[in-house]
mmCIF file with all atom_site columns, C-alpha atoms in Angstrom:
data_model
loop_
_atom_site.group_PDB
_atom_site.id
_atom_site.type_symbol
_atom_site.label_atom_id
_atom_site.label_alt_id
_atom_site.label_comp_id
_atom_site.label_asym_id
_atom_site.label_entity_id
_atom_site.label_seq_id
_atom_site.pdbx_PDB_ins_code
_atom_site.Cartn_x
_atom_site.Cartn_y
_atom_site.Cartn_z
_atom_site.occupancy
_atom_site.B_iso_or_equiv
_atom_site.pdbx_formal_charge
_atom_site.auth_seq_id
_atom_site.auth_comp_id
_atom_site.auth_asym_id
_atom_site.auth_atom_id
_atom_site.pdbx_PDB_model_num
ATOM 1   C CA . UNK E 1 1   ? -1.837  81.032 11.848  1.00 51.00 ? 1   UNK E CA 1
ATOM 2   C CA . UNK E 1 2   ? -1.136  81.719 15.438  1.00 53.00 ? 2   UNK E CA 1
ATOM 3   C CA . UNK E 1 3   ? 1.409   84.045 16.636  1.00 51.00 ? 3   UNK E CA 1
ATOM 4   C CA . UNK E 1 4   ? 4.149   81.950 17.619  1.00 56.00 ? 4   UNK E CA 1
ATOM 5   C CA . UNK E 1 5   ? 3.810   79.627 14.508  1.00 57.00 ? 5   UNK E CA 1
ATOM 6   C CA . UNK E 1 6   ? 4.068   82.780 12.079  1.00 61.00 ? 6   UNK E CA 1
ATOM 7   C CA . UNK E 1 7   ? 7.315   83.707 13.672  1.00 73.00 ? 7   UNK E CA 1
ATOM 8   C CA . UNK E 1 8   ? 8.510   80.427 12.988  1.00 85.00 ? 8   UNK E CA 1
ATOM 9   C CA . UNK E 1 9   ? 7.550   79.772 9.662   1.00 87.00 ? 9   UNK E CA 1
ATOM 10  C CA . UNK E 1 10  ? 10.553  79.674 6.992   1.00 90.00 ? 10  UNK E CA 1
ATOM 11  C CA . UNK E 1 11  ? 11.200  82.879 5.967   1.00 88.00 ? 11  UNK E CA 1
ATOM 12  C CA . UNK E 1 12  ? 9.628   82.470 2.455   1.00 82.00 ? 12  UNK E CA 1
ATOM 13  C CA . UNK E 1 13  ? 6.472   81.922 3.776   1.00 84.00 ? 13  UNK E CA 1
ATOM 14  C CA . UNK E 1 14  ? 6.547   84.537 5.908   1.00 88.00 ? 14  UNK E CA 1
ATOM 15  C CA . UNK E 1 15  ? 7.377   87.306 3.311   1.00 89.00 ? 15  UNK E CA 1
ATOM 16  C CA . UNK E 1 16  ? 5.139   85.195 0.795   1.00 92.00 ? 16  UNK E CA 1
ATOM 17  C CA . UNK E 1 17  ? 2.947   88.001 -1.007  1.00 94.00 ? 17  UNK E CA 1
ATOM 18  C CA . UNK E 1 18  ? -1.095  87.581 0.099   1.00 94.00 ? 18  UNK E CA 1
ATOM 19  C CA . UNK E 1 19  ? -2.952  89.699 -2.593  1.00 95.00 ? 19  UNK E CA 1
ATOM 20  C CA . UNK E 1 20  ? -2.547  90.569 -6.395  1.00 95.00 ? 20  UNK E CA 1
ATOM 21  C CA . UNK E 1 21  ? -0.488  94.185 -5.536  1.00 94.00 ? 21  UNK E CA 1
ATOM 22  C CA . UNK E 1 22  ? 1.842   92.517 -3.606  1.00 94.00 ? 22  UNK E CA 1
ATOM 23  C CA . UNK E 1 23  ? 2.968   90.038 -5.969  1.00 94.00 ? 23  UNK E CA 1
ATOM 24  C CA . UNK E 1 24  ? 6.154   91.051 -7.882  1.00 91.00 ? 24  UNK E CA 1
ATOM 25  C CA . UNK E 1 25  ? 6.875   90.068 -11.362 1.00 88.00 ? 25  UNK E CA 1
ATOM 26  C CA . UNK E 1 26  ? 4.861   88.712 -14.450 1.00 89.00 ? 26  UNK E CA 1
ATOM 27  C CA . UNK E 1 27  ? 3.052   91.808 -14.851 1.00 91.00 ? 27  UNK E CA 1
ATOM 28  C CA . UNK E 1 28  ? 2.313   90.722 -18.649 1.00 92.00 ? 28  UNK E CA 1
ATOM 29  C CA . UNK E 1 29  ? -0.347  88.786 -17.091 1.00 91.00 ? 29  UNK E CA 1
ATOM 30  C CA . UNK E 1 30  ? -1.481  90.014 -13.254 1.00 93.00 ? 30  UNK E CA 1
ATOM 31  C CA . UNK E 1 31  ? -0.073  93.827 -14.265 1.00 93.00 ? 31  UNK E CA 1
ATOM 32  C CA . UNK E 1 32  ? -2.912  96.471 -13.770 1.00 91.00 ? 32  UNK E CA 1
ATOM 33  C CA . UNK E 1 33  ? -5.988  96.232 -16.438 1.00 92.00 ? 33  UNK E CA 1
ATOM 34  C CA . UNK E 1 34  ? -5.326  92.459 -17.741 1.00 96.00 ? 34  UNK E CA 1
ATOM 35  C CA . UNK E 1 35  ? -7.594  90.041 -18.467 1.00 95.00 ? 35  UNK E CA 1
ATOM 36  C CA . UNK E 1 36  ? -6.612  87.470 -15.480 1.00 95.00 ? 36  UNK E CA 1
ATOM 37  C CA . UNK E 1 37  ? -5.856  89.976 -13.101 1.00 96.00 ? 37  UNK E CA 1
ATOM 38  C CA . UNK E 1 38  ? -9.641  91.606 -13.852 1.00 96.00 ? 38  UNK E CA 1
ATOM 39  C CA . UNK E 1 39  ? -10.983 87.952 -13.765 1.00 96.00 ? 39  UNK E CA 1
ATOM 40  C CA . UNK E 1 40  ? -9.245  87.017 -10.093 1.00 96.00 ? 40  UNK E CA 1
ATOM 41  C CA . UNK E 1 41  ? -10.253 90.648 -8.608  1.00 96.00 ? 41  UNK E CA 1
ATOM 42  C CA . UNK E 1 42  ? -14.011 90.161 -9.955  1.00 96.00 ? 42  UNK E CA 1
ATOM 43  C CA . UNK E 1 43  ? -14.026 86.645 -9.038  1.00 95.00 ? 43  UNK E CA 1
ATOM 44  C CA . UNK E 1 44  ? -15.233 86.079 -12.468 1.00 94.00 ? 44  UNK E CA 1
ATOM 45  C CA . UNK E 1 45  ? -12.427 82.794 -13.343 1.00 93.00 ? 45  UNK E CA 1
ATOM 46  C CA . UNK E 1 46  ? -14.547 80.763 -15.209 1.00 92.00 ? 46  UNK E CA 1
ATOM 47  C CA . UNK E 1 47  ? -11.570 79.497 -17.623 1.00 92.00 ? 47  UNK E CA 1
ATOM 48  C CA . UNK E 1 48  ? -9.837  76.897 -16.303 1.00 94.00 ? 48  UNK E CA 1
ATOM 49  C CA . UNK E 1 49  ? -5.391  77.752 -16.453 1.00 95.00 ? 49  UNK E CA 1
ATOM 50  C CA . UNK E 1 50  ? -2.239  76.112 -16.700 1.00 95.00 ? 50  UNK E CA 1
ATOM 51  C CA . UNK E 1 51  ? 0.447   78.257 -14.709 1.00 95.00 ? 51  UNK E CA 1
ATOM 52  C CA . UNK E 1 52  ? 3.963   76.903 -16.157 1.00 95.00 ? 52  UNK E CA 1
ATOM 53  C CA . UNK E 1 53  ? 7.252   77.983 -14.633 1.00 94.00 ? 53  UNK E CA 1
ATOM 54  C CA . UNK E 1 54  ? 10.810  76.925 -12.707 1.00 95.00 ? 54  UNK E CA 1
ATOM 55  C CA . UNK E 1 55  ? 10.529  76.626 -8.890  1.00 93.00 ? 55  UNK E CA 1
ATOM 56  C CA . UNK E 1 56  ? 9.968   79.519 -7.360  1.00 89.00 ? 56  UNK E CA 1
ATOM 57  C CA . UNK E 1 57  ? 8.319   81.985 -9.597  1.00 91.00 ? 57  UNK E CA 1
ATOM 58  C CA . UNK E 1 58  ? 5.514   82.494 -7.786  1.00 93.00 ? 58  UNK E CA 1
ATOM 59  C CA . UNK E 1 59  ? 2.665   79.558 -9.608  1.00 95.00 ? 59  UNK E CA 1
ATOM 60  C CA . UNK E 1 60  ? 1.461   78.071 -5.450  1.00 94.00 ? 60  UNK E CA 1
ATOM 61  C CA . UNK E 1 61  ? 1.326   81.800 -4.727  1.00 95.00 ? 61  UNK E CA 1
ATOM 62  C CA . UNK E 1 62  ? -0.591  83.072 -7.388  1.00 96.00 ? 62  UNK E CA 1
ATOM 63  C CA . UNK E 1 63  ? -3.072  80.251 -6.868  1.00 96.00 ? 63  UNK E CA 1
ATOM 64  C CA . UNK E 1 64  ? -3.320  80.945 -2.705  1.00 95.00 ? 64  UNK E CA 1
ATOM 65  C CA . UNK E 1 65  ? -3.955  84.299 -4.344  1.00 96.00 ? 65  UNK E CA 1
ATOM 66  C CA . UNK E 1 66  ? -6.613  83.159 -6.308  1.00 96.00 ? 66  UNK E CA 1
ATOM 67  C CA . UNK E 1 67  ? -8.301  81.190 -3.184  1.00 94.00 ? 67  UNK E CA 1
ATOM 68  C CA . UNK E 1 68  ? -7.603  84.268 -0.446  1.00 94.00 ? 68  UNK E CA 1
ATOM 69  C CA . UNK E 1 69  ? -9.611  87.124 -3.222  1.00 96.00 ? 69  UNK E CA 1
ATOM 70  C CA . UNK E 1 70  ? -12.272 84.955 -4.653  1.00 95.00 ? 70  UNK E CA 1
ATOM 71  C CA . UNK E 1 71  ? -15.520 83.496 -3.546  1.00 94.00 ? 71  UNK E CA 1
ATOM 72  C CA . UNK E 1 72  ? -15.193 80.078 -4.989  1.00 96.00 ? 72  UNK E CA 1
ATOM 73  C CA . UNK E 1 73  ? -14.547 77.493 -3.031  1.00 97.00 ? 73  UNK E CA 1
ATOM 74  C CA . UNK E 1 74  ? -11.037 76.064 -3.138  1.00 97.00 ? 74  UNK E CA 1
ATOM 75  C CA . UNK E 1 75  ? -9.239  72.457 -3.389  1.00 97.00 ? 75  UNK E CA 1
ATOM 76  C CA . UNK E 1 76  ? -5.677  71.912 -3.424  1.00 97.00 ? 76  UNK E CA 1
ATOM 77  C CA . UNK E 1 77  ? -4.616  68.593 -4.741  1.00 96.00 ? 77  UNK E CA 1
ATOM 78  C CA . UNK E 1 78  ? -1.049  68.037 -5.304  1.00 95.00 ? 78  UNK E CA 1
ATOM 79  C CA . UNK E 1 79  ? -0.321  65.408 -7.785  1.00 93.00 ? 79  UNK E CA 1
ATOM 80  C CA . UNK E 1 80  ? 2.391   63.783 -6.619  1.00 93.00 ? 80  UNK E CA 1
ATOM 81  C CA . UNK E 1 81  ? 0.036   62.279 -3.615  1.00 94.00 ? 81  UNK E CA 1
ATOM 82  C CA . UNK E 1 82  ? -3.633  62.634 -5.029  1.00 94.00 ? 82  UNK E CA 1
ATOM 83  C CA . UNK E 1 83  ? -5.392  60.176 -7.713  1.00 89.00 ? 83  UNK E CA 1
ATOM 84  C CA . UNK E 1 84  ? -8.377  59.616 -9.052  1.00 89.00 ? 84  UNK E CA 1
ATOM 85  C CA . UNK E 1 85  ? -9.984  58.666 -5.953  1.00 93.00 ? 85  UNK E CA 1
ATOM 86  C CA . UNK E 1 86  ? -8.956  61.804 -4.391  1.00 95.00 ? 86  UNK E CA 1
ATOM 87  C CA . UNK E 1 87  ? -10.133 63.542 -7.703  1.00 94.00 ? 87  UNK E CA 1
ATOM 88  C CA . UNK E 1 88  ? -13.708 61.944 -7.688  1.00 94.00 ? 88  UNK E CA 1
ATOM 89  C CA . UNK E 1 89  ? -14.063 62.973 -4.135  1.00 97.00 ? 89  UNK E CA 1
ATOM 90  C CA . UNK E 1 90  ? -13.915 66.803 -5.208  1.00 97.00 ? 90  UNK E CA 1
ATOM 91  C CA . UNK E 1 91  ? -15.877 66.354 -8.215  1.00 96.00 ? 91  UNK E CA 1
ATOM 92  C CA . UNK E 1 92  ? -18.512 64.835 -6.377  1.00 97.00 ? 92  UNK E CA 1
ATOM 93  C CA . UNK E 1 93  ? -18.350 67.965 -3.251  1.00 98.00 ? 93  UNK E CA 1
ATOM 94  C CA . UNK E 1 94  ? -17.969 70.432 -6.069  1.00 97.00 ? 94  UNK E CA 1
ATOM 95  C CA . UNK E 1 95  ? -21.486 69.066 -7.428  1.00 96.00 ? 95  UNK E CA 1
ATOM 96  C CA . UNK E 1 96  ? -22.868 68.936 -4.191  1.00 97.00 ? 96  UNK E CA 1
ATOM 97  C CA . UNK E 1 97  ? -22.054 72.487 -3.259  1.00 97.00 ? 97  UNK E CA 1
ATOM 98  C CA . UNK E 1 98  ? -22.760 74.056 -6.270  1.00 96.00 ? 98  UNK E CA 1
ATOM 99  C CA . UNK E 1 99  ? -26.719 72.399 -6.404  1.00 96.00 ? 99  UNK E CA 1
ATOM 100 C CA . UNK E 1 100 ? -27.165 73.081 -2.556  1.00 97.00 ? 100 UNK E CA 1
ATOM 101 C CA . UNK E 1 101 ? -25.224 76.728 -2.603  1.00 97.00 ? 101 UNK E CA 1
ATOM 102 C CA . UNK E 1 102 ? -24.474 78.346 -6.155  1.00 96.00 ? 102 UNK E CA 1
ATOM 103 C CA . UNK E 1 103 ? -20.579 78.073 -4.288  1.00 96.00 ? 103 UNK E CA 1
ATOM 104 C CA . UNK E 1 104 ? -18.796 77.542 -7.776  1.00 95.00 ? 104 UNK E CA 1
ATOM 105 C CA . UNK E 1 105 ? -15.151 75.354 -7.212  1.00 97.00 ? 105 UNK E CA 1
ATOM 106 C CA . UNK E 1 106 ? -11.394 76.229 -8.269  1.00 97.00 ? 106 UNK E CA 1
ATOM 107 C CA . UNK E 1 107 ? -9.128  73.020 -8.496  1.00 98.00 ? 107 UNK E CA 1
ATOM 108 C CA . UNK E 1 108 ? -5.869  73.840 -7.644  1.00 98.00 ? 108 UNK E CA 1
ATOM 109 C CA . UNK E 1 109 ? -3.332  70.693 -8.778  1.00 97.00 ? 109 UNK E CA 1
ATOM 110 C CA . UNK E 1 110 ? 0.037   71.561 -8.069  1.00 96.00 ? 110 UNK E CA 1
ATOM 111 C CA . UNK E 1 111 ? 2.796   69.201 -10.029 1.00 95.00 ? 111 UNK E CA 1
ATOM 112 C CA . UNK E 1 112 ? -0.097  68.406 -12.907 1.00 94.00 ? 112 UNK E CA 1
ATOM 113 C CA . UNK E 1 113 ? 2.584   67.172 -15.187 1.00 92.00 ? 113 UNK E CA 1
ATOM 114 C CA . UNK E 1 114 ? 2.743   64.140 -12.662 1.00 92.00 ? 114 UNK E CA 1
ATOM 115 C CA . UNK E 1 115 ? -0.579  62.749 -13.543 1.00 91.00 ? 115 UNK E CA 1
ATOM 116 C CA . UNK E 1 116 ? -1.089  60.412 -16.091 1.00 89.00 ? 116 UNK E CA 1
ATOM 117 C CA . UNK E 1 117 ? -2.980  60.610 -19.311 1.00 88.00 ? 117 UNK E CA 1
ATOM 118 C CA . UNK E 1 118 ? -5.846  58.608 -17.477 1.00 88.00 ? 118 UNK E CA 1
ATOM 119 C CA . UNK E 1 119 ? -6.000  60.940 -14.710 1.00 89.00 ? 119 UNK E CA 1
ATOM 120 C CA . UNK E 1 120 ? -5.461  64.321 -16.648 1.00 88.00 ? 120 UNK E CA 1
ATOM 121 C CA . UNK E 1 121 ? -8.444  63.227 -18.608 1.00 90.00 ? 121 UNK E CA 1
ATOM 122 C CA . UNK E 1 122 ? -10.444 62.333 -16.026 1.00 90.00 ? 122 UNK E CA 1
ATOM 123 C CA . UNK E 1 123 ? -10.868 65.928 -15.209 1.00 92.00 ? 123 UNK E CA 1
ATOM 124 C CA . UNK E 1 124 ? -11.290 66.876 -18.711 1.00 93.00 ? 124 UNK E CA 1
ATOM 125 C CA . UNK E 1 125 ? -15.153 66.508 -18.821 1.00 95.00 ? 125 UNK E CA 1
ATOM 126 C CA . UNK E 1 126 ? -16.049 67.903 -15.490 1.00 95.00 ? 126 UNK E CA 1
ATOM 127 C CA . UNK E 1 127 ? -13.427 71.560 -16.822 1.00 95.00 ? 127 UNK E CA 1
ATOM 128 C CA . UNK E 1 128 ? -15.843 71.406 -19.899 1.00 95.00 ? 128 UNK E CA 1
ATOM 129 C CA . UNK E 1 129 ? -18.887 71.359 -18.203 1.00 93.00 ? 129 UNK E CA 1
ATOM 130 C CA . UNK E 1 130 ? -17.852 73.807 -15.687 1.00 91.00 ? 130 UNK E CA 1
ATOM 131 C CA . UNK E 1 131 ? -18.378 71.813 -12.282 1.00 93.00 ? 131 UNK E CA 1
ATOM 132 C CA . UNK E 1 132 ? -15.042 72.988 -11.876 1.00 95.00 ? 132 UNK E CA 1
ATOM 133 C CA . UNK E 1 133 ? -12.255 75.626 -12.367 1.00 96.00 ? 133 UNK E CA 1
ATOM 134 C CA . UNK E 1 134 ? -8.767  73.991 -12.964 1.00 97.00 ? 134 UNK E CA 1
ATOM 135 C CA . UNK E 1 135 ? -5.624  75.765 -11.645 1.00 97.00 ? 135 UNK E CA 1
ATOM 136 C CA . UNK E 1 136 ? -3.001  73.571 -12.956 1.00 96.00 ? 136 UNK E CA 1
ATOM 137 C CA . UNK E 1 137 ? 1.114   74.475 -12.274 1.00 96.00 ? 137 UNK E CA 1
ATOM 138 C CA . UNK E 1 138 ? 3.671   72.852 -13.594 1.00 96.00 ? 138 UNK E CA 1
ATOM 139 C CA . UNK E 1 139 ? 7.352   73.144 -13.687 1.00 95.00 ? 139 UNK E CA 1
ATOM 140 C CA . UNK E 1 140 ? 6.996   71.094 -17.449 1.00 92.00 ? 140 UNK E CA 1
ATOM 141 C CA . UNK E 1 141 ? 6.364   72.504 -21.016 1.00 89.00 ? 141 UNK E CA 1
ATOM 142 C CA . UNK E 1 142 ? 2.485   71.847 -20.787 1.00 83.00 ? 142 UNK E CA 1
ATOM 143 C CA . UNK E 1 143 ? 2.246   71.412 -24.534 1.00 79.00 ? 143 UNK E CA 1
ATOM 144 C CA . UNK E 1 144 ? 5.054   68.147 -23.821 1.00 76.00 ? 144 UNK E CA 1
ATOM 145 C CA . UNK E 1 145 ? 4.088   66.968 -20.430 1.00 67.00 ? 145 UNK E CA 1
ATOM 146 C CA . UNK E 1 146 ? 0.668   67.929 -19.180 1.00 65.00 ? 146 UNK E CA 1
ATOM 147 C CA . UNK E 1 147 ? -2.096  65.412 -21.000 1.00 62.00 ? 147 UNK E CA 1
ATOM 148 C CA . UNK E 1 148 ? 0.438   63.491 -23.908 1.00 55.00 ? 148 UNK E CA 1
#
C-alpha cells in the first residue's frame, strides 16, 4: 500500500494488527504455546477452521494473519458474492499449484453461513482430501447455520 493511500485508509485498517503478537484478545486460542497459534507460526495448518464471532472481534484479521505468516498460498472468497463457479475455479488452481509446486492452499470464506447446503458441501470433499485448507468466519452459531 502506497504512502498516501495508507494515510488515508479508515482508521481501523490502519491500526489493524499484522502478526500473531500484535493481536489482542482470545488468547485461549492464539495465547503463547497453543495448538493454533504453534500451527499458524510453523505454517503447519493442515486442519481446516471455523472462526465464529460478532463483528469486529478480530475473525478477517486473524485470517490476513494466517495469509501474511504462512507459506500457503491464499484465497479469499467472501460468500455473499462468490458461488460455486468461483469455488471450482480455486479448487481447480489449488490442484494445479500443488502438482506443479508442493504450494499447499488456505481458503479463506468470509460470511460462510451465507452459502447454501449445496455450496457448503461442495467444498466438503476437496477439505477431506486436503487440496485445501478452509478458513471459514461467521458471525452465526456454526453448529445452526454453517452446512444445515
Amino acid at each position: 500500500m502506497g504512502v498516501k493511500m495508507k494515510s488515508e485508509a479508515p482508521l481501523a485498517a490502519r491500526m489493524r494488527p499484522i502478526n500473531l503478537d500484535q493481536f489482542v484478545g482470545q488468547s485461549e486460542i492464539i495465547g503463547s504455546e497453543t495448538l493454533l497459534r504453534r500451527a499458524i507460526e510453523d505454517d503447519r495448518l493442515f486442519s481446516s477452521i471455523i472462526l465464529w464471532g460478532p463483528p469486529g472481534t478480530g475473525k478477517t484479521t486473524l485470517a490476513n494473519i494466517v495469509a501474511e505468516t504462512t507459506k500457503a498460498y491464499f484465497v479469499t472468497l467472501g460468500a455473499v458474492f462468490a458461488g460455486k463457479r468461483e469455488l471450482r475455479e480455486v479448487i481447480q488452481d489449488a490442484r494445479e499449484r500443488r502438482k506443479l509446486y508442493g504450494i499447499r492452499t488456505i481458503l479463506f470464506v468470509d460470511e460462510i453461513h451465507r452459502w447454501n447446503k449445496a455450496q457448503q458441501d461442495a467444498l466438503l470433499p476437496h477439505v477431506e482430501s486436503g487440496e485445501i485448507v478452509l478458513v471459514g468466519a461467521t458471525t452465526e452459531n456454526p453448529y445452526f447455520e454453517v452446512n444445515k
